[in-house]
Amino acid sequence: MDQVDRLGRQVREALEKTMARHRRIANPERTAGDTPRKTPAERHGLSVLHLEKRKLRREGNAQFHSKKKDNELKPRDLAEMIKQPLTSKEFEVYLNRLAHFAIEYYDNPSAYSVTPDVTPGFLYKNLPKCCPENPDSFDDIYNDIKFKIMPGLTHWQHPNFFAYYPIGRCYPDLLADFITSAFSVIGFSWDSCPALTEMENAMINWVGRALGFPETFLFQDSPPSSQGGGTVTESGSDAILCAVLAARQWKINQIVEEQQRRGGAKYDTIHDIAKRLVVYSSKDAHSCIEKACKLAMLRCRPIQPLEENQWGLTGDQIEEQIKKDLSNGLIPCFINCTLGTTSTASCDKLVSICPVVKKYDTWLHVDAAYAGSTFIESKYREVAEGIENAHTINVNLSKFLLHSATLSIIWTREQKIYKDAFALTPIYLKPSNGKSTRNT
């Protein structure tokens, strides 16, 4: 009988514990005097160090499985590797390893110091003087990246990197770079790659509309004959050089036509005109404007902006310099208006510059390489008031729009004038049907 009573008590105690556990699950609220909940690590008696070790083991297992895939690759002799550096299977395996490497770097931007602790020549002096005559293994190249290249990088994606200007990066951009490299096509004209040219036209319109640019700067129904349009350039510096060269030819043609109309010849040669052309810009503008003037052999007038104007160049300052140049027999040709200087992010006063452009008949270029990306949010477009009067505009997509390459788009409302400045159609660009090719 005693055994039966004891067994009954044990059953009742077990039921009471079970019911109490269910009540705690159904009603998890605790009073102030209750014991705080334990973390999973505390309940299982695990330290932070132990959890870190678990993480490392998981990562090690992932590397093990990656190595296992590598081991599945069939070894190839030197002759085969020289004939075909990578097979499709090797490409797939190695691409997977690089993807994991990129993800790890992407997800841990603080893993490295912002700037490397190295001295000039640290890498150059430790690289072979000649390229290898026999193929290196992928593992050797992979280790060179990790242990030679990575320690010498300045990590622009680090949260503590505040130098120069931001540069974008995102997974869609990495995928786009991959697939375009896989296509390996060149789109210097419509005939060389129709899809690439037409996609570029469409994307230039997409971005232009997203930034709020007037329709006069965009491609219309027939891009080749459209008054407005644009093109992709390697950088903002390239875009500005193209704008300066287009403006130079435009002003020379303008003066030559005026002389022919009047029947006089104030200038004997094109060189006589070109050597008198002047470009105006802020001293805080990117140095590429002065470099463009050197390449185009034009005079450059960097003007000091004033603190009272928030370090932005004004139309009055430019006009003052123009009057001096006119009195010396020079010809105003080009005004560069910077929206977002690299040094201080200041903006020139576009609204006050536009009347000067009209009065002296100059080409107006808006360099919005830095601040232009912010126009995607309409509340930041105030500094761009009057942009419809520009002849050309450029914006870098790598500053705030997550594009990892230093790509720039240049838009123009004078596509024919812009294209004519560079127009050439050599025999190797003419299509087989004999019609003139449509260069991009």
CSV table of C-alpha atoms in Angstrom, one decimal:
chain,number,residue,atom,x,y,z
A,1,MET,CA,0.0,0.0,0.0
A,2,ASP,CA,2.9,2.3,0.9
A,3,GLN,CA,4.4,1.7,-2.5
A,4,VAL,CA,1.1,2.6,-4.2
A,5,ASP,CA,0.9,5.9,-2.3
A,6,ARG,CA,4.5,6.7,-3.1
A,7,LEU,CA,3.9,6.1,-6.8
A,8,GLY,CA,0.7,8.2,-6.7
A,9,ARG,CA,2.6,11.1,-5.2
A,10,GLN,CA,5.3,10.9,-7.9
A,11,VAL,CA,2.7,10.9,-10.6
A,12,ARG,CA,0.9,14.0,-9.1
A,13,GLU,CA,4.2,15.8,-8.7
A,14,ALA,CA,5.2,15.1,-12.3
A,15,LEU,CA,1.7,16.3,-13.5
A,16,GLU,CA,2.0,19.5,-11.5
A,17,LYS,CA,5.5,20.2,-13.0
A,18,THR,CA,4.2,19.6,-16.4
A,19,MET,CA,1.1,21.9,-15.9
A,20,ALA,CA,3.3,24.6,-14.4
A,21,ARG,CA,5.6,24.4,-17.4
A,22,HIS,CA,2.7,24.8,-19.8
A,23,ARG,CA,1.4,27.8,-17.8
A,24,ARG,CA,4.7,29.5,-18.1
A,25,ILE,CA,4.7,28.9,-21.9
A,26,ALA,CA,1.2,30.2,-22.2
A,27,ASN,CA,1.7,33.2,-20.0
A,28,PRO,CA,5.4,34.3,-20.3
A,29,GLU,CA,4.9,37.6,-18.3
A,30,ARG,CA,7.2,37.9,-15.3
A,31,THR,CA,7.0,40.0,-12.2
A,32,ALA,CA,9.8,42.3,-11.2
A,33,GLY,CA,11.0,39.8,-8.6
A,34,ASP,CA,11.3,36.9,-11.0
A,35,THR,CA,14.6,35.6,-12.0
A,36,PRO,CA,15.7,37.0,-15.4
A,37,ARG,CA,15.5,34.8,-18.4
A,38,LYS,CA,18.8,33.1,-19.3
A,39,THR,CA,20.3,33.3,-22.7
A,40,PRO,CA,20.6,30.0,-24.7
A,41,ALA,CA,24.3,30.1,-24.0
A,42,GLU,CA,23.7,30.4,-20.2
A,43,ARG,CA,21.0,27.6,-20.2
A,44,HIS,CA,23.4,25.3,-21.9
A,45,GLY,CA,26.4,26.5,-19.9
A,46,LEU,CA,28.1,27.9,-23.1
A,47,SER,CA,30.5,30.8,-23.0
A,48,VAL,CA,30.9,33.4,-25.7
A,49,LEU,CA,34.2,31.9,-26.5
A,50,HIS,CA,32.5,28.5,-27.0
A,51,LEU,CA,29.9,30.0,-29.3
A,52,GLU,CA,32.7,31.7,-31.4
A,53,LYS,CA,34.4,28.3,-31.6
A,54,ARG,CA,31.2,26.8,-32.9
A,55,LYS,CA,31.0,29.5,-35.6
A,56,LEU,CA,34.6,28.9,-36.6
A,57,ARG,CA,33.8,25.1,-36.9
A,58,ARG,CA,30.8,25.9,-39.1
A,59,GLU,CA,33.0,28.1,-41.3
A,60,GLY,CA,35.6,25.4,-41.3
A,61,ASN,CA,33.0,22.9,-42.5
A,62,ALA,CA,32.0,25.2,-45.3
A,63,GLN,CA,35.6,25.5,-46.3
A,64,PHE,CA,36.0,21.8,-46.0
A,65,HIS,CA,33.0,21.2,-48.4
A,66,SER,CA,34.5,23.8,-50.7
A,67,LYS,CA,37.8,21.9,-50.6
A,68,LYS,CA,35.9,18.7,-51.2
A,69,LYS,CA,34.5,20.2,-54.4
A,70,ASP,CA,38.0,21.2,-55.4
A,71,ASN,CA,39.2,17.7,-54.8
A,72,GLU,CA,36.5,16.5,-57.2
A,73,LEU,CA,38.3,18.3,-60.0
A,74,LYS,CA,40.4,16.1,-62.2
A,75,PRO,CA,44.1,16.9,-62.2
A,76,ARG,CA,45.4,18.2,-65.6
A,77,ASP,CA,48.9,18.2,-67.0
A,78,LEU,CA,50.8,21.3,-68.0
A,79,ALA,CA,50.1,21.0,-71.7
A,80,GLU,CA,46.3,20.8,-71.1
A,81,MET,CA,46.4,23.9,-68.7
A,82,ILE,CA,48.3,25.9,-71.3
A,83,LYS,CA,45.9,25.0,-74.0
A,84,GLN,CA,42.8,25.7,-71.8
A,85,PRO,CA,43.6,27.6,-68.6
A,86,LEU,CA,40.2,26.8,-67.1
A,87,THR,CA,37.6,24.2,-67.8
A,88,SER,CA,33.9,25.0,-67.4
A,89,LYS,CA,33.9,22.8,-64.2
A,90,GLU,CA,36.9,24.5,-62.8
A,91,PHE,CA,35.3,27.9,-63.6
A,92,GLU,CA,32.2,26.9,-61.7
A,93,VAL,CA,34.1,25.7,-58.6
A,94,TYR,CA,36.4,28.6,-58.4
A,95,LEU,CA,33.7,31.1,-59.0
A,96,ASN,CA,31.8,29.6,-56.1
A,97,ARG,CA,34.9,30.1,-53.9
A,98,LEU,CA,35.3,33.7,-55.0
A,99,ALA,CA,31.6,34.3,-54.3
A,100,HIS,CA,32.0,33.2,-50.7
A,101,PHE,CA,35.2,35.3,-50.4
A,102,ALA,CA,33.3,38.4,-51.7
A,103,ILE,CA,30.3,37.7,-49.4
A,104,GLU,CA,32.6,37.5,-46.4
A,105,TYR,CA,34.3,40.7,-47.3
A,106,TYR,CA,31.0,42.4,-48.1
A,107,ASP,CA,29.4,41.3,-44.7
A,108,ASN,CA,32.5,42.3,-42.6
A,109,PRO,CA,33.6,45.8,-43.7
A,110,SER,CA,35.3,46.4,-40.4
A,111,ALA,CA,37.5,43.3,-40.5
A,112,TYR,CA,40.5,45.3,-41.8
A,113,SER,CA,42.0,48.7,-40.9
A,114,VAL,CA,40.8,51.5,-43.1
A,115,THR,CA,44.3,52.2,-44.4
A,116,PRO,CA,47.1,49.6,-44.6
A,117,ASP,CA,50.3,49.7,-42.6
A,118,VAL,CA,52.6,49.4,-45.5
A,119,THR,CA,55.4,51.5,-47.2
A,120,PRO,CA,55.8,52.3,-50.9
A,121,GLY,CA,57.2,49.3,-52.8
A,122,PHE,CA,55.8,46.7,-50.4
A,123,LEU,CA,54.1,44.8,-53.1
A,124,TYR,CA,55.9,45.9,-56.3
A,125,LYS,CA,59.3,44.7,-54.9
A,126,ASN,CA,57.8,41.3,-53.9
A,127,LEU,CA,56.2,40.5,-57.2
A,128,PRO,CA,58.1,38.6,-60.0
A,129,LYS,CA,59.7,40.8,-62.6
A,130,CYS,CA,58.2,38.7,-65.4
A,131,CYS,CA,54.8,37.0,-65.7
A,132,PRO,CA,54.9,33.2,-65.1
A,133,GLU,CA,55.5,31.1,-68.1
A,134,ASN,CA,53.5,28.2,-66.6
A,135,PRO,CA,50.1,28.5,-65.1
A,136,ASP,CA,49.8,29.1,-61.3
A,137,SER,CA,47.2,27.1,-59.4
A,138,PHE,CA,44.0,28.8,-58.3
A,139,ASP,CA,45.0,28.2,-54.7
A,140,ASP,CA,48.2,30.1,-55.2
A,141,ILE,CA,46.4,33.0,-56.8
A,142,TYR,CA,43.7,32.9,-54.1
A,143,ASN,CA,46.3,33.1,-51.4
A,144,ASP,CA,48.1,35.9,-53.1
A,145,ILE,CA,44.9,37.9,-53.0
A,146,LYS,CA,44.3,37.2,-49.3
A,147,PHE,CA,47.8,37.6,-48.0
A,148,LYS,CA,49.5,40.0,-50.5
A,149,ILE,CA,46.7,42.1,-52.0
A,150,MET,CA,44.3,42.5,-49.1
A,151,PRO,CA,46.8,43.7,-46.5
A,152,GLY,CA,47.7,46.6,-48.9
A,153,LEU,CA,44.2,47.8,-49.8
A,154,THR,CA,42.6,51.0,-48.6
A,155,HIS,CA,39.2,49.8,-47.7
A,156,TRP,CA,36.7,52.3,-49.1
A,157,GLN,CA,33.7,50.4,-47.8
A,158,HIS,CA,34.9,50.6,-44.2
A,159,PRO,CA,32.4,52.5,-42.0
A,160,ASN,CA,35.3,54.7,-40.8
A,161,PHE,CA,36.4,55.7,-44.3
A,162,PHE,CA,35.7,59.4,-44.8
A,163,ALA,CA,38.3,60.4,-47.4
A,164,TYR,CA,37.8,61.7,-50.9
A,165,TYR,CA,34.2,60.8,-51.7
A,166,PRO,CA,32.0,57.7,-51.4
A,167,ILE,CA,31.9,54.8,-53.9
A,168,GLY,CA,29.0,52.4,-54.2
A,169,ARG,CA,28.8,48.7,-54.1
A,170,CYS,CA,25.9,46.2,-54.1
A,171,TYR,CA,25.2,42.6,-55.1
A,172,PRO,CA,23.1,43.5,-58.2
A,173,ASP,CA,26.1,45.6,-59.4
A,174,LEU,CA,28.5,42.7,-58.9
A,175,LEU,CA,26.1,40.4,-60.8
A,176,ALA,CA,25.8,42.9,-63.7
A,177,ASP,CA,29.5,43.2,-64.0
A,178,PHE,CA,29.8,39.4,-64.1
A,179,ILE,CA,27.2,38.9,-66.9
A,180,THR,CA,28.5,41.8,-69.0
A,181,SER,CA,32.0,40.3,-68.8
A,182,ALA,CA,30.5,36.9,-69.8
A,183,PHE,CA,28.9,38.5,-72.9
A,184,SER,CA,32.2,40.2,-73.9
A,185,VAL,CA,30.8,42.5,-76.5
A,186,ILE,CA,31.7,46.0,-77.6
A,187,GLY,CA,29.1,48.7,-78.3
A,188,PHE,CA,30.9,51.5,-80.1
A,189,SER,CA,28.1,51.7,-82.7
A,190,TRP,CA,24.6,50.3,-83.1
A,191,ASP,CA,25.9,47.9,-85.8
A,192,SER,CA,28.6,46.5,-83.5
A,193,CYS,CA,26.0,45.5,-80.9
A,194,PRO,CA,22.4,46.7,-81.3
A,195,ALA,CA,21.1,45.4,-78.0
A,196,LEU,CA,23.8,47.1,-76.0
A,197,THR,CA,23.4,50.4,-77.8
A,198,GLU,CA,19.6,50.5,-77.3
A,199,MET,CA,19.8,49.4,-73.7
A,200,GLU,CA,22.3,52.2,-73.0
A,201,ASN,CA,19.9,54.7,-74.6
A,202,ALA,CA,17.0,53.4,-72.5
A,203,MET,CA,19.0,53.4,-69.3
A,204,ILE,CA,20.3,56.9,-69.9
A,205,ASN,CA,16.6,58.0,-70.1
A,206,TRP,CA,15.7,56.0,-67.0
A,207,VAL,CA,18.4,57.7,-64.9
A,208,GLY,CA,17.8,61.2,-66.4
A,209,ARG,CA,14.1,61.0,-65.5
A,210,ALA,CA,14.9,59.6,-62.1
A,211,LEU,CA,17.1,62.7,-61.5
A,212,GLY,CA,14.4,65.1,-62.8
A,213,PHE,CA,16.2,66.3,-65.9
A,214,PRO,CA,14.1,68.0,-68.6
A,215,GLU,CA,13.0,65.8,-71.5
A,216,THR,CA,15.1,68.0,-73.8
A,217,PHE,CA,18.2,66.1,-72.5
A,218,LEU,CA,16.7,62.6,-73.2
A,219,PHE,CA,16.3,60.4,-76.2
A,220,GLN,CA,12.9,60.5,-77.8
A,221,ASP,CA,11.3,58.0,-80.2
A,222,SER,CA,14.2,57.8,-82.6
A,223,PRO,CA,17.4,58.1,-80.5
A,224,PRO,CA,19.8,58.7,-83.4
A,225,SER,CA,17.9,61.7,-84.6
A,226,SER,CA,16.7,62.9,-81.2
A,227,GLN,CA,17.7,66.5,-80.3
A,228,GLY,CA,18.7,65.4,-76.7
A,229,GLY,CA,20.4,62.3,-75.5
A,230,GLY,CA,23.6,61.1,-73.8
A,231,THR,CA,26.3,58.5,-73.5
A,232,VAL,CA,28.2,56.6,-70.9
A,233,THR,CA,31.8,57.6,-70.2
A,234,GLU,CA,34.5,56.0,-68.1
A,235,SER,CA,34.6,58.9,-65.6
A,236,GLY,CA,33.5,62.4,-64.9
A,237,SER,CA,36.9,63.6,-66.2
A,238,ASP,CA,36.2,62.0,-69.6
A,239,ALA,CA,32.7,63.6,-69.7
A,240,ILE,CA,34.1,67.1,-69.0
A,241,LEU,CA,36.8,66.7,-71.6
A,242,CYS,CA,34.2,65.7,-74.2
A,243,ALA,CA,32.0,68.7,-73.2
A,244,VAL,CA,35.0,71.1,-73.6
A,245,LEU,CA,36.0,69.6,-77.0
A,246,ALA,CA,32.4,69.8,-78.2
A,247,ALA,CA,32.1,73.4,-77.0
A,248,ARG,CA,35.4,74.4,-78.7
A,249,GLN,CA,34.2,73.1,-82.1
A,250,TRP,CA,30.8,74.7,-81.6
A,251,LYS,CA,32.3,78.1,-80.9
A,252,ILE,CA,34.8,77.9,-83.8
A,253,ASN,CA,32.0,76.9,-86.3
A,254,GLN,CA,29.8,79.7,-84.9
A,255,ILE,CA,32.5,82.3,-85.5
A,256,VAL,CA,33.5,80.9,-89.0
A,257,GLU,CA,29.8,81.0,-90.1
A,258,GLU,CA,29.4,84.5,-88.8
A,259,GLN,CA,32.5,85.7,-90.8
A,260,GLN,CA,31.2,84.0,-93.9
A,261,ARG,CA,27.8,85.7,-93.5
A,262,ARG,CA,29.4,89.1,-93.1
A,263,GLY,CA,31.9,88.6,-95.8
A,264,GLY,CA,34.9,89.6,-93.6
A,265,ALA,CA,37.7,87.6,-92.1
A,266,LYS,CA,38.7,88.9,-88.6
A,267,TYR,CA,40.5,85.6,-88.0
A,268,ASP,CA,42.6,84.0,-90.8
A,269,THR,CA,42.6,80.5,-89.5
A,270,ILE,CA,40.8,78.2,-87.1
A,271,HIS,CA,43.9,78.3,-84.9
A,272,ASP,CA,43.5,82.1,-84.6
A,273,ILE,CA,40.1,81.5,-83.1
A,274,ALA,CA,41.0,78.6,-80.9
A,275,LYS,CA,43.9,80.3,-79.2
A,276,ARG,CA,41.5,83.1,-78.0
A,277,LEU,CA,38.8,80.8,-76.5
A,278,VAL,CA,38.4,81.0,-72.7
A,279,VAL,CA,36.9,78.5,-70.2
A,280,TYR,CA,35.6,79.8,-66.9
A,281,SER,CA,35.3,77.7,-63.7
A,282,SER,CA,35.6,77.8,-59.9
A,283,LYS,CA,38.9,77.3,-58.3
A,284,ASP,CA,37.2,74.6,-56.2
A,285,ALA,CA,36.0,72.7,-59.3
A,286,HIS,CA,37.6,69.3,-60.0
A,287,SER,CA,41.1,69.6,-61.4
A,288,CYS,CA,39.9,67.7,-64.5
A,289,ILE,CA,38.5,71.0,-66.0
A,290,GLU,CA,42.0,72.5,-66.1
A,291,LYS,CA,43.4,69.2,-67.5
A,292,ALA,CA,40.6,69.3,-70.2
A,293,CYS,CA,41.7,72.9,-71.1
A,294,LYS,CA,45.3,71.8,-71.5
A,295,LEU,CA,44.3,68.9,-73.8
A,296,ALA,CA,42.0,71.2,-75.8
A,297,MET,CA,44.6,74.0,-75.8
A,298,LEU,CA,42.2,76.5,-74.4
A,299,ARG,CA,42.7,79.2,-71.8
A,300,CYS,CA,41.4,78.4,-68.4
A,301,ARG,CA,40.1,81.0,-65.8
A,302,PRO,CA,39.8,79.5,-62.4
A,303,ILE,CA,37.9,82.0,-60.2
A,304,GLN,CA,38.0,82.1,-56.4
A,305,PRO,CA,34.6,81.5,-54.9
A,306,LEU,CA,33.7,83.5,-51.7
A,307,GLU,CA,32.6,82.4,-48.3
A,308,GLU,CA,29.7,84.9,-48.4
A,309,ASN,CA,28.3,82.8,-51.3
A,310,GLN,CA,28.7,79.5,-49.4
A,311,TRP,CA,31.9,78.9,-51.5
A,312,GLY,CA,29.8,78.8,-54.7
A,313,LEU,CA,30.8,80.7,-57.9
A,314,THR,CA,28.3,83.4,-59.0
A,315,GLY,CA,27.3,84.8,-62.3
A,316,ASP,CA,28.6,88.3,-61.3
A,317,GLN,CA,32.1,86.9,-60.6
A,318,ILE,CA,32.2,85.2,-64.0
A,319,GLU,CA,30.9,88.3,-65.9
A,320,GLU,CA,33.5,90.4,-64.2
A,321,GLN,CA,36.2,88.1,-65.6
A,322,ILE,CA,34.6,87.9,-69.1
A,323,LYS,CA,34.6,91.7,-69.4
A,324,LYS,CA,38.3,91.8,-68.7
A,325,ASP,CA,38.9,89.0,-71.3
A,326,LEU,CA,36.8,90.7,-74.0
A,327,SER,CA,38.8,93.9,-73.5
A,328,ASN,CA,41.9,91.9,-74.3
A,329,GLY,CA,40.5,90.5,-77.5
A,330,LEU,CA,39.6,87.0,-76.1
A,331,ILE,CA,36.5,85.0,-76.7
A,332,PRO,CA,34.3,83.5,-73.9
A,333,CYS,CA,33.6,79.9,-74.9
A,334,PHE,CA,32.7,77.7,-71.9
A,335,ILE,CA,31.4,78.0,-68.4
A,336,ASN,CA,31.7,75.1,-66.0
A,337,CYS,CA,29.2,75.1,-63.1
A,338,THR,CA,30.0,72.6,-60.4
A,339,LEU,CA,27.2,71.1,-58.3
A,340,GLY,CA,29.0,69.5,-55.4
A,341,THR,CA,32.8,70.3,-55.3
A,342,THR,CA,35.1,67.5,-54.2
A,343,SER,CA,36.8,69.7,-51.6
A,344,THR,CA,33.7,71.1,-49.8
A,345,ALA,CA,30.6,69.8,-51.6
A,346,SER,CA,29.7,73.4,-52.3
A,347,CYS,CA,27.5,74.3,-55.3
A,348,ASP,CA,28.0,77.1,-57.8
A,349,LYS,CA,25.0,79.4,-58.2
A,350,LEU,CA,23.5,78.1,-61.4
A,351,VAL,CA,20.5,80.4,-61.4
A,352,SER,CA,22.8,83.5,-61.4
A,353,ILE,CA,25.1,81.9,-64.0
A,354,CYS,CA,22.4,81.2,-66.6
A,355,PRO,CA,21.8,84.9,-67.6
A,356,VAL,CA,25.6,85.3,-68.2
A,357,VAL,CA,25.6,82.3,-70.5
A,358,LYS,CA,22.8,83.8,-72.6
A,359,LYS,CA,24.3,87.3,-72.6
A,360,TYR,CA,27.8,86.1,-73.8
A,361,ASP,CA,26.6,83.1,-75.8
A,362,THR,CA,28.8,80.5,-74.1
A,363,TRP,CA,28.5,76.8,-73.7
A,364,LEU,CA,27.2,75.9,-70.2
A,365,HIS,CA,28.3,72.6,-68.6
A,366,VAL,CA,26.9,71.4,-65.3
A,367,ASP,CA,29.4,69.1,-63.5
A,368,ALA,CA,27.1,67.3,-61.1
A,369,ALA,CA,29.4,64.3,-60.7
A,370,TYR,CA,29.2,64.6,-56.9
A,371,ALA,CA,25.8,66.1,-56.0
A,372,GLY,CA,23.9,64.9,-59.0
A,373,SER,CA,23.0,61.5,-57.6
A,374,THR,CA,21.1,63.3,-54.7
A,375,PHE,CA,18.6,64.7,-57.3
A,376,ILE,CA,16.9,61.4,-57.2
A,377,GLU,CA,15.2,62.9,-54.2
A,378,SER,CA,13.3,65.9,-55.4
A,379,LYS,CA,13.9,68.0,-52.2
A,380,TYR,CA,17.6,68.2,-53.1
A,381,ARG,CA,17.0,69.6,-56.6
A,382,GLU,CA,17.0,73.3,-55.5
A,383,VAL,CA,20.6,73.8,-56.4
A,384,ALA,CA,19.8,72.6,-59.9
A,385,GLU,CA,17.3,75.3,-60.7
A,386,GLY,CA,18.0,76.6,-64.2
A,387,ILE,CA,19.6,73.3,-65.3
A,388,GLU,CA,17.4,73.4,-68.5
A,389,ASN,CA,19.7,76.1,-69.8
A,390,ALA,CA,22.8,73.8,-69.7
A,391,HIS,CA,24.2,72.4,-72.9
A,392,THR,CA,25.7,69.3,-71.2
A,393,ILE,CA,25.4,67.7,-67.7
A,394,ASN,CA,27.4,64.9,-66.2
A,395,VAL,CA,26.6,62.7,-63.1
A,396,ASN,CA,28.7,59.9,-61.6
A,397,LEU,CA,26.6,56.9,-60.6
A,398,SER,CA,29.3,55.6,-58.2
A,399,LYS,CA,29.0,58.4,-55.6
A,400,PHE,CA,25.6,57.6,-54.0
A,401,LEU,CA,23.8,55.2,-56.4
A,402,LEU,CA,25.8,52.1,-55.4
A,403,HIS,CA,27.6,51.6,-58.7
A,404,SER,CA,31.0,50.2,-58.0
A,405,ALA,CA,32.7,51.4,-61.2
A,406,THR,CA,33.7,55.0,-61.8
A,407,LEU,CA,31.1,55.4,-64.5
A,408,SER,CA,29.7,58.8,-65.5
A,409,ILE,CA,26.8,59.7,-67.8
A,410,ILE,CA,26.8,62.8,-69.9
A,411,TRP,CA,23.5,64.2,-71.2
A,412,THR,CA,23.1,67.0,-73.8
A,413,ARG,CA,20.2,68.9,-75.3
A,414,GLU,CA,22.4,69.4,-78.4
A,415,GLN,CA,23.1,65.9,-79.5
A,416,LYS,CA,23.9,66.8,-83.1
A,417,ILE,CA,26.4,69.5,-82.2
A,418,TYR,CA,28.0,67.2,-79.6
A,419,LYS,CA,28.3,64.2,-82.0
A,420,ASP,CA,29.5,66.3,-84.9
A,421,ALA,CA,32.5,67.4,-82.8
A,422,PHE,CA,33.7,63.8,-82.9
A,423,ALA,CA,32.1,62.5,-86.1
A,424,LEU,CA,34.2,60.2,-88.2
A,425,THR,CA,33.1,57.1,-90.1
A,426,PRO,CA,36.1,55.1,-91.3
A,427,ILE,CA,35.6,52.2,-93.7
A,428,TYR,CA,35.8,49.6,-90.9
A,429,LEU,CA,32.7,51.1,-89.2
A,430,LYS,CA,30.5,51.1,-92.3
A,431,PRO,CA,27.9,48.4,-92.2
A,432,SER,CA,27.6,45.9,-95.1
A,433,ASN,CA,24.4,47.5,-96.4
A,434,GLY,CA,26.4,50.6,-97.2
A,435,LYS,CA,24.4,52.9,-95.0
A,436,SER,CA,26.2,55.2,-92.5
A,437,THR,CA,26.6,53.5,-89.1
A,438,ARG,CA,25.0,55.0,-86.0
A,439,ASN,CA,27.9,55.6,-83.6
A,440,THR,CA,27.1,55.8,-80.0
